[in-house]
Amino acid sequence: VTNAMWLVNIFQFIYVVDALWFEQAILTTMDITTDGFGFMLAFGDLAWVPFTYSLQARYIATFQTADLSALTVAWIIAVQIVGFSIFRGANGQKNKFRTNPNDPAVAHLKTLPTKRGTKLLISGWWGIARHINYFGDWVMAWAWCLPCGFEHVIPYFYAIYFAGLLVHREMRDEHACKIKYGKDWDTYCSIVRWRIVPFIY
């Protein structure tokens, strides 16, 4: 078993454990609150996710027999740490704010009051980008693909496809929030300018 295979499997194991450990936070996500259970989630969770998540391990098992250098391993681990830190930090902050805005971990964050009587976070992770958690998730996708090297594009299908999925999801969420919050959403967007990737998009 190569160190590339270890990296991919450990990164994916961490992702699964994180989802199970913070399962209650999933109940406040767009998948549950907005999308509901239909073809997209059924097909995605039962067919698409297993295919795309196992692609890197399959590629490594079939085509890669040599270990990665220590420097390459360190670099890939650093990418994973950055992505996971953004992903977990942002999602944890959002869930704490939604479930208990008076929690000391989030009580100090700046908010924008809305006419609906709710508040939108405009500092912390959520002051950097409106969907900063998507950015962390996408960075982790690259960490899953990088152990495969650069000889073929196939192992990078996940990171490439995932970018499109996240942008499409962000656009749907932006549309829903515009309807939900009206002019308050315009004000929010003028404060938190970036959608997913800070200073780029």
Short mmCIF file of N, CA and C in Angstrom, two decimals, residues 43-182:
data_model
loop_
_atom_site.label_atom_id
_atom_site.label_comp_id
_atom_site.label_asym_id
_atom_site.label_seq_id
_atom_site.Cartn_x
_atom_site.Cartn_y
_atom_site.Cartn_z
N PHE A 43 -30.10 9.86 -6.01
CA PHE A 43 -29.09 9.45 -6.98
C PHE A 43 -27.70 9.86 -6.52
N GLY A 44 -27.60 11.10 -6.01
CA GLY A 44 -26.31 11.60 -5.57
C GLY A 44 -25.70 10.77 -4.46
N ASP A 45 -26.50 10.47 -3.44
CA ASP A 45 -25.97 9.75 -2.28
C ASP A 45 -25.76 8.26 -2.54
N LEU A 46 -26.57 7.67 -3.41
CA LEU A 46 -26.49 6.22 -3.62
C LEU A 46 -25.62 5.81 -4.80
N ALA A 47 -25.46 6.69 -5.78
CA ALA A 47 -24.68 6.33 -6.97
C ALA A 47 -23.51 7.27 -7.23
N TRP A 48 -23.78 8.57 -7.27
CA TRP A 48 -22.77 9.54 -7.67
C TRP A 48 -21.65 9.67 -6.64
N VAL A 49 -22.01 9.86 -5.36
CA VAL A 49 -20.99 10.03 -4.31
C VAL A 49 -20.07 8.81 -4.21
N PRO A 50 -20.61 7.58 -4.16
CA PRO A 50 -19.70 6.43 -4.10
C PRO A 50 -18.76 6.34 -5.30
N PHE A 51 -19.24 6.72 -6.49
CA PHE A 51 -18.39 6.69 -7.67
C PHE A 51 -17.28 7.73 -7.59
N THR A 52 -17.66 8.98 -7.31
CA THR A 52 -16.66 10.05 -7.33
C THR A 52 -15.70 9.97 -6.14
N TYR A 53 -16.18 9.54 -4.97
CA TYR A 53 -15.31 9.47 -3.80
C TYR A 53 -14.32 8.32 -3.88
N SER A 54 -14.64 7.28 -4.62
CA SER A 54 -13.73 6.13 -4.69
C SER A 54 -12.80 6.19 -5.90
N LEU A 55 -12.97 7.18 -6.74
CA LEU A 55 -12.21 7.27 -7.98
C LEU A 55 -10.70 7.36 -7.75
N GLN A 56 -10.28 8.18 -6.78
CA GLN A 56 -8.85 8.34 -6.53
C GLN A 56 -8.21 7.05 -6.01
N ALA A 57 -8.87 6.38 -5.09
CA ALA A 57 -8.32 5.12 -4.56
C ALA A 57 -8.24 4.07 -5.66
N ARG A 58 -9.24 4.02 -6.51
CA ARG A 58 -9.23 3.07 -7.63
C ARG A 58 -8.08 3.38 -8.59
N TYR A 59 -7.87 4.66 -8.86
CA TYR A 59 -6.79 5.06 -9.76
C TYR A 59 -5.43 4.67 -9.17
N ILE A 60 -5.24 4.97 -7.90
CA ILE A 60 -3.96 4.65 -7.24
C ILE A 60 -3.73 3.14 -7.21
N ALA A 61 -4.78 2.38 -6.88
CA ALA A 61 -4.65 0.92 -6.82
C ALA A 61 -4.28 0.33 -8.18
N THR A 62 -4.75 0.94 -9.26
CA THR A 62 -4.53 0.41 -10.60
C THR A 62 -3.24 0.91 -11.25
N PHE A 63 -2.91 2.19 -11.06
CA PHE A 63 -1.84 2.80 -11.84
C PHE A 63 -0.62 3.28 -11.06
N GLN A 64 -0.73 3.44 -9.76
CA GLN A 64 0.37 4.05 -9.02
C GLN A 64 0.98 3.06 -8.04
N THR A 65 2.24 2.74 -8.25
CA THR A 65 2.90 1.76 -7.39
C THR A 65 4.01 2.37 -6.53
N ALA A 66 4.47 3.56 -6.88
CA ALA A 66 5.58 4.18 -6.16
C ALA A 66 5.04 5.12 -5.08
N ASP A 67 5.80 5.24 -3.99
CA ASP A 67 5.45 6.17 -2.93
C ASP A 67 5.75 7.60 -3.35
N LEU A 68 5.01 8.54 -2.77
CA LEU A 68 5.26 9.96 -2.98
C LEU A 68 6.44 10.39 -2.11
N SER A 69 7.13 11.45 -2.49
CA SER A 69 8.24 11.95 -1.68
C SER A 69 7.69 12.54 -0.38
N ALA A 70 8.55 12.65 0.62
CA ALA A 70 8.14 13.21 1.91
C ALA A 70 7.65 14.65 1.75
N LEU A 71 8.32 15.41 0.88
CA LEU A 71 7.92 16.80 0.64
C LEU A 71 6.53 16.88 0.01
N THR A 72 6.27 16.00 -0.95
CA THR A 72 4.95 15.97 -1.61
C THR A 72 3.87 15.59 -0.61
N VAL A 73 4.15 14.60 0.23
CA VAL A 73 3.19 14.18 1.27
C VAL A 73 2.90 15.35 2.21
N ALA A 74 3.94 16.05 2.64
CA ALA A 74 3.77 17.19 3.56
C ALA A 74 2.93 18.28 2.91
N TRP A 75 3.18 18.55 1.63
CA TRP A 75 2.43 19.58 0.91
C TRP A 75 0.96 19.20 0.80
N ILE A 76 0.67 17.95 0.47
CA ILE A 76 -0.71 17.49 0.33
C ILE A 76 -1.42 17.53 1.69
N ILE A 77 -0.74 17.13 2.75
CA ILE A 77 -1.33 17.20 4.09
C ILE A 77 -1.64 18.64 4.46
N ALA A 78 -0.76 19.57 4.08
CA ALA A 78 -1.01 21.00 4.35
C ALA A 78 -2.26 21.48 3.62
N VAL A 79 -2.45 21.05 2.38
CA VAL A 79 -3.65 21.41 1.62
C VAL A 79 -4.89 20.88 2.34
N GLN A 80 -4.84 19.63 2.80
CA GLN A 80 -5.96 19.03 3.52
C GLN A 80 -6.26 19.79 4.82
N ILE A 81 -5.24 20.15 5.55
CA ILE A 81 -5.43 20.87 6.82
C ILE A 81 -6.08 22.23 6.57
N VAL A 82 -5.62 22.93 5.56
CA VAL A 82 -6.21 24.24 5.24
C VAL A 82 -7.68 24.07 4.87
N GLY A 83 -7.97 23.14 3.98
CA GLY A 83 -9.35 22.91 3.56
C GLY A 83 -10.24 22.48 4.71
N PHE A 84 -9.77 21.54 5.51
CA PHE A 84 -10.58 21.05 6.62
C PHE A 84 -10.80 22.13 7.67
N SER A 85 -9.78 22.94 7.92
CA SER A 85 -9.90 24.03 8.91
C SER A 85 -10.98 25.03 8.49
N ILE A 86 -10.98 25.39 7.21
CA ILE A 86 -12.01 26.31 6.70
C ILE A 86 -13.38 25.65 6.77
N PHE A 87 -13.48 24.43 6.27
CA PHE A 87 -14.74 23.70 6.22
C PHE A 87 -15.33 23.50 7.62
N ARG A 88 -14.56 22.97 8.53
CA ARG A 88 -15.06 22.68 9.87
C ARG A 88 -15.29 23.96 10.65
N GLY A 89 -14.36 24.92 10.54
CA GLY A 89 -14.50 26.18 11.26
C GLY A 89 -15.76 26.93 10.85
N ALA A 90 -15.99 27.03 9.54
CA ALA A 90 -17.15 27.75 9.03
C ALA A 90 -18.45 27.04 9.36
N ASN A 91 -18.49 25.73 9.13
CA ASN A 91 -19.72 24.99 9.42
C ASN A 91 -20.03 24.95 10.91
N GLY A 92 -19.00 24.83 11.73
CA GLY A 92 -19.21 24.83 13.18
C GLY A 92 -19.72 26.18 13.67
N GLN A 93 -19.16 27.24 13.12
CA GLN A 93 -19.59 28.59 13.50
C GLN A 93 -21.04 28.84 13.08
N LYS A 94 -21.38 28.42 11.87
CA LYS A 94 -22.75 28.60 11.38
C LYS A 94 -23.74 27.81 12.23
N ASN A 95 -23.41 26.57 12.53
CA ASN A 95 -24.33 25.74 13.31
C ASN A 95 -24.51 26.28 14.73
N LYS A 96 -23.42 26.72 15.35
CA LYS A 96 -23.53 27.30 16.70
C LYS A 96 -24.41 28.54 16.69
N PHE A 97 -24.22 29.38 15.68
CA PHE A 97 -25.01 30.60 15.58
C PHE A 97 -26.49 30.30 15.35
N ARG A 98 -26.76 29.31 14.52
CA ARG A 98 -28.16 28.96 14.23
C ARG A 98 -28.86 28.34 15.44
N THR A 99 -28.13 27.52 16.19
CA THR A 99 -28.76 26.81 17.31
C THR A 99 -28.74 27.59 18.61
N ASN A 100 -27.70 28.43 18.81
CA ASN A 100 -27.61 29.23 20.04
C ASN A 100 -26.76 30.47 19.78
N PRO A 101 -27.37 31.55 19.30
CA PRO A 101 -26.60 32.75 18.98
C PRO A 101 -25.94 33.40 20.20
N ASN A 102 -26.33 32.99 21.40
CA ASN A 102 -25.73 33.53 22.61
C ASN A 102 -24.54 32.72 23.10
N ASP A 103 -24.21 31.65 22.39
CA ASP A 103 -23.04 30.84 22.73
C ASP A 103 -21.80 31.74 22.70
N PRO A 104 -20.95 31.68 23.74
CA PRO A 104 -19.77 32.56 23.79
C PRO A 104 -18.86 32.44 22.56
N ALA A 105 -18.90 31.30 21.89
CA ALA A 105 -18.06 31.11 20.70
C ALA A 105 -18.52 31.97 19.52
N VAL A 106 -19.81 32.39 19.52
CA VAL A 106 -20.33 33.16 18.39
C VAL A 106 -21.02 34.47 18.80
N ALA A 107 -21.20 34.67 20.10
CA ALA A 107 -21.94 35.86 20.58
C ALA A 107 -21.25 37.16 20.18
N HIS A 108 -19.93 37.14 20.00
CA HIS A 108 -19.18 38.35 19.66
C HIS A 108 -19.23 38.70 18.18
N LEU A 109 -19.73 37.80 17.34
CA LEU A 109 -19.72 38.04 15.90
C LEU A 109 -20.70 39.14 15.51
N LYS A 110 -20.31 39.92 14.51
CA LYS A 110 -21.17 40.99 14.01
C LYS A 110 -22.26 40.39 13.13
N THR A 111 -23.45 40.99 13.21
CA THR A 111 -24.57 40.50 12.43
C THR A 111 -25.30 41.65 11.76
N LEU A 112 -26.08 41.30 10.75
CA LEU A 112 -26.93 42.25 10.06
C LEU A 112 -28.38 41.86 10.36
N PRO A 113 -29.10 42.69 11.11
CA PRO A 113 -30.52 42.38 11.37
C PRO A 113 -31.34 42.49 10.07
N THR A 114 -32.30 41.60 9.89
CA THR A 114 -33.14 41.64 8.70
C THR A 114 -34.58 41.98 9.07
N LYS A 115 -35.34 42.37 8.08
CA LYS A 115 -36.76 42.70 8.29
C LYS A 115 -37.56 41.46 8.69
N ARG A 116 -37.02 40.29 8.40
CA ARG A 116 -37.70 39.04 8.78
C ARG A 116 -37.56 38.75 10.28
N GLY A 117 -36.69 39.52 10.94
CA GLY A 117 -36.47 39.31 12.37
C GLY A 117 -35.30 38.40 12.66
N THR A 118 -34.60 37.95 11.61
CA THR A 118 -33.42 37.10 11.79
C THR A 118 -32.16 37.94 11.60
N LYS A 119 -31.03 37.32 11.81
CA LYS A 119 -29.74 38.02 11.65
C LYS A 119 -28.84 37.22 10.72
N LEU A 120 -28.07 37.95 9.93
CA LEU A 120 -27.08 37.34 9.04
C LEU A 120 -25.69 37.64 9.57
N LEU A 121 -24.84 36.63 9.62
CA LEU A 121 -23.46 36.81 10.08
C LEU A 121 -22.67 37.62 9.06
N ILE A 122 -21.95 38.63 9.54
CA ILE A 122 -21.12 39.45 8.63
C ILE A 122 -19.68 39.54 9.13
N SER A 123 -19.31 38.66 10.07
CA SER A 123 -17.92 38.60 10.53
C SER A 123 -17.57 37.14 10.79
N GLY A 124 -16.37 36.91 11.28
CA GLY A 124 -15.90 35.54 11.43
C GLY A 124 -15.70 34.93 10.06
N TRP A 125 -15.87 33.63 9.96
CA TRP A 125 -15.73 32.96 8.67
C TRP A 125 -16.70 33.53 7.65
N TRP A 126 -17.90 33.87 8.10
CA TRP A 126 -18.97 34.30 7.20
C TRP A 126 -18.85 35.76 6.79
N GLY A 127 -17.86 36.45 7.31
CA GLY A 127 -17.55 37.78 6.84
C GLY A 127 -16.52 37.75 5.71
N ILE A 128 -15.92 36.59 5.48
CA ILE A 128 -14.92 36.43 4.43
C ILE A 128 -15.58 36.16 3.08
N ALA A 129 -16.54 35.23 3.09
CA ALA A 129 -17.29 34.89 1.87
C ALA A 129 -18.64 34.32 2.29
N ARG A 130 -19.62 34.47 1.41
CA ARG A 130 -20.98 34.05 1.76
C ARG A 130 -21.13 32.54 1.83
N HIS A 131 -20.23 31.81 1.17
CA HIS A 131 -20.25 30.35 1.21
C HIS A 131 -18.82 29.85 1.41
N ILE A 132 -18.18 30.36 2.42
CA ILE A 132 -16.77 30.02 2.67
C ILE A 132 -16.60 28.53 2.96
N ASN A 133 -17.63 27.89 3.51
CA ASN A 133 -17.56 26.45 3.76
C ASN A 133 -17.40 25.67 2.47
N TYR A 134 -17.99 26.15 1.37
CA TYR A 134 -17.83 25.49 0.08
C TYR A 134 -16.37 25.54 -0.37
N PHE A 135 -15.74 26.67 -0.11
CA PHE A 135 -14.33 26.81 -0.48
C PHE A 135 -13.47 25.78 0.26
N GLY A 136 -13.70 25.64 1.57
CA GLY A 136 -12.96 24.64 2.34
C GLY A 136 -13.20 23.24 1.82
N ASP A 137 -14.43 22.93 1.48
CA ASP A 137 -14.78 21.61 0.94
C ASP A 137 -14.05 21.37 -0.38
N TRP A 138 -13.98 22.40 -1.22
CA TRP A 138 -13.32 22.27 -2.52
C TRP A 138 -11.81 22.10 -2.36
N VAL A 139 -11.21 22.81 -1.42
CA VAL A 139 -9.77 22.66 -1.16
C VAL A 139 -9.49 21.22 -0.72
N MET A 140 -10.36 20.67 0.13
CA MET A 140 -10.18 19.26 0.53
C MET A 140 -10.31 18.33 -0.67
N ALA A 141 -11.18 18.65 -1.62
CA ALA A 141 -11.31 17.81 -2.82
C ALA A 141 -9.98 17.73 -3.56
N TRP A 142 -9.26 18.85 -3.61
CA TRP A 142 -7.94 18.85 -4.25
C TRP A 142 -6.96 17.97 -3.49
N ALA A 143 -7.03 17.99 -2.15
CA ALA A 143 -6.15 17.14 -1.35
C ALA A 143 -6.42 15.67 -1.61
N TRP A 144 -7.64 15.32 -1.94
CA TRP A 144 -7.97 13.92 -2.25
C TRP A 144 -7.41 13.53 -3.62
N CYS A 145 -7.33 14.49 -4.54
CA CYS A 145 -6.88 14.20 -5.90
C CYS A 145 -5.37 14.26 -6.07
N LEU A 146 -4.72 15.16 -5.35
CA LEU A 146 -3.27 15.38 -5.52
C LEU A 146 -2.40 14.14 -5.31
N PRO A 147 -2.75 13.22 -4.40
CA PRO A 147 -1.91 12.02 -4.26
C PRO A 147 -1.81 11.18 -5.53
N CYS A 148 -2.69 11.40 -6.49
CA CYS A 148 -2.70 10.63 -7.73
C CYS A 148 -1.66 11.11 -8.74
N GLY A 149 -1.01 12.23 -8.45
CA GLY A 149 -0.03 12.77 -9.39
C GLY A 149 -0.71 13.51 -10.52
N PHE A 150 0.07 13.77 -11.59
CA PHE A 150 -0.44 14.60 -12.68
C PHE A 150 -0.35 13.92 -14.04
N GLU A 151 -0.34 12.59 -14.04
CA GLU A 151 -0.22 11.88 -15.32
C GLU A 151 -1.53 11.79 -16.07
N HIS A 152 -2.65 11.94 -15.37
CA HIS A 152 -3.96 11.81 -16.02
C HIS A 152 -4.97 12.72 -15.34
N VAL A 153 -5.95 13.18 -16.10
CA VAL A 153 -6.97 14.08 -15.58
C VAL A 153 -8.07 13.32 -14.82
N ILE A 154 -8.22 12.04 -15.08
CA ILE A 154 -9.32 11.25 -14.49
C ILE A 154 -9.39 11.39 -12.96
N PRO A 155 -8.29 11.29 -12.21
CA PRO A 155 -8.42 11.42 -10.75
C PRO A 155 -8.89 12.80 -10.30
N TYR A 156 -8.78 13.79 -11.19
CA TYR A 156 -9.18 15.15 -10.86
C TYR A 156 -10.63 15.44 -11.25
N PHE A 157 -11.30 14.42 -11.76
CA PHE A 157 -12.71 14.58 -12.12
C PHE A 157 -13.50 15.10 -10.93
N TYR A 158 -13.23 14.56 -9.75
CA TYR A 158 -13.98 14.96 -8.55
C TYR A 158 -13.83 16.46 -8.27
N ALA A 159 -12.62 16.96 -8.24
CA ALA A 159 -12.39 18.38 -7.93
C ALA A 159 -12.99 19.29 -9.00
N ILE A 160 -12.90 18.86 -10.26
CA ILE A 160 -13.44 19.66 -11.36
C ILE A 160 -14.97 19.67 -11.31
N TYR A 161 -15.55 18.49 -11.20
CA TYR A 161 -17.02 18.39 -11.14
C TYR A 161 -17.55 19.11 -9.89
N PHE A 162 -16.84 18.95 -8.77
CA PHE A 162 -17.28 19.52 -7.50
C PHE A 162 -17.32 21.05 -7.57
N ALA A 163 -16.40 21.65 -8.31
CA ALA A 163 -16.42 23.11 -8.50
C ALA A 163 -17.73 23.53 -9.15
N GLY A 164 -18.13 22.82 -10.19
CA GLY A 164 -19.39 23.12 -10.86
C GLY A 164 -20.58 22.92 -9.95
N LEU A 165 -20.57 21.85 -9.18
CA LEU A 165 -21.66 21.58 -8.24
C LEU A 165 -21.78 22.69 -7.21
N LEU A 166 -20.64 23.12 -6.66
CA LEU A 166 -20.67 24.15 -5.62
C LEU A 166 -21.12 25.50 -6.16
N VAL A 167 -20.68 25.84 -7.36
CA VAL A 167 -21.12 27.10 -7.96
C VAL A 167 -22.62 27.05 -8.24
N HIS A 168 -23.11 25.93 -8.77
CA HIS A 168 -24.54 25.79 -9.03
C HIS A 168 -25.34 25.86 -7.72
N ARG A 169 -24.84 25.21 -6.70
CA ARG A 169 -25.51 25.23 -5.39
C ARG A 169 -25.52 26.65 -4.82
N GLU A 170 -24.38 27.33 -4.96
CA GLU A 170 -24.29 28.72 -4.47
C GLU A 170 -25.26 29.61 -5.20
N MET A 171 -25.42 29.43 -6.50
CA MET A 171 -26.35 30.24 -7.28
C MET A 171 -27.80 29.99 -6.86
N ARG A 172 -28.14 28.72 -6.60
CA ARG A 172 -29.49 28.40 -6.13
C ARG A 172 -29.75 29.04 -4.76
N ASP A 173 -28.75 28.95 -3.89
CA ASP A 173 -28.89 29.51 -2.54
C ASP A 173 -28.98 31.04 -2.59
N GLU A 174 -28.17 31.65 -3.44
CA GLU A 174 -28.22 33.10 -3.59
C GLU A 174 -29.61 33.54 -4.06
N HIS A 175 -30.16 32.83 -5.02
CA HIS A 175 -31.50 33.14 -5.54
C HIS A 175 -32.55 33.02 -4.44
N ALA A 176 -32.48 31.93 -3.69
CA ALA A 176 -33.44 31.71 -2.59
C ALA A 176 -33.30 32.79 -1.52
N CYS A 177 -32.07 33.17 -1.20
CA CYS A 177 -31.85 34.20 -0.17
C CYS A 177 -32.30 35.57 -0.64
N LYS A 178 -32.15 35.85 -1.92
CA LYS A 178 -32.61 37.13 -2.47
C LYS A 178 -34.13 37.24 -2.31
N ILE A 179 -34.83 36.14 -2.58
CA ILE A 179 -36.29 36.13 -2.41
C ILE A 179 -36.64 36.22 -0.92
N LYS A 180 -35.92 35.49 -0.11
CA LYS A 180 -36.21 35.41 1.33
C LYS A 180 -35.95 36.73 2.05
N TYR A 181 -34.83 37.38 1.75
CA TYR A 181 -34.42 38.58 2.50
C TYR A 181 -34.64 39.90 1.77
N GLY A 182 -34.89 39.86 0.48
CA GLY A 182 -35.15 41.09 -0.27
C GLY A 182 -33.98 42.07 -0.24
#
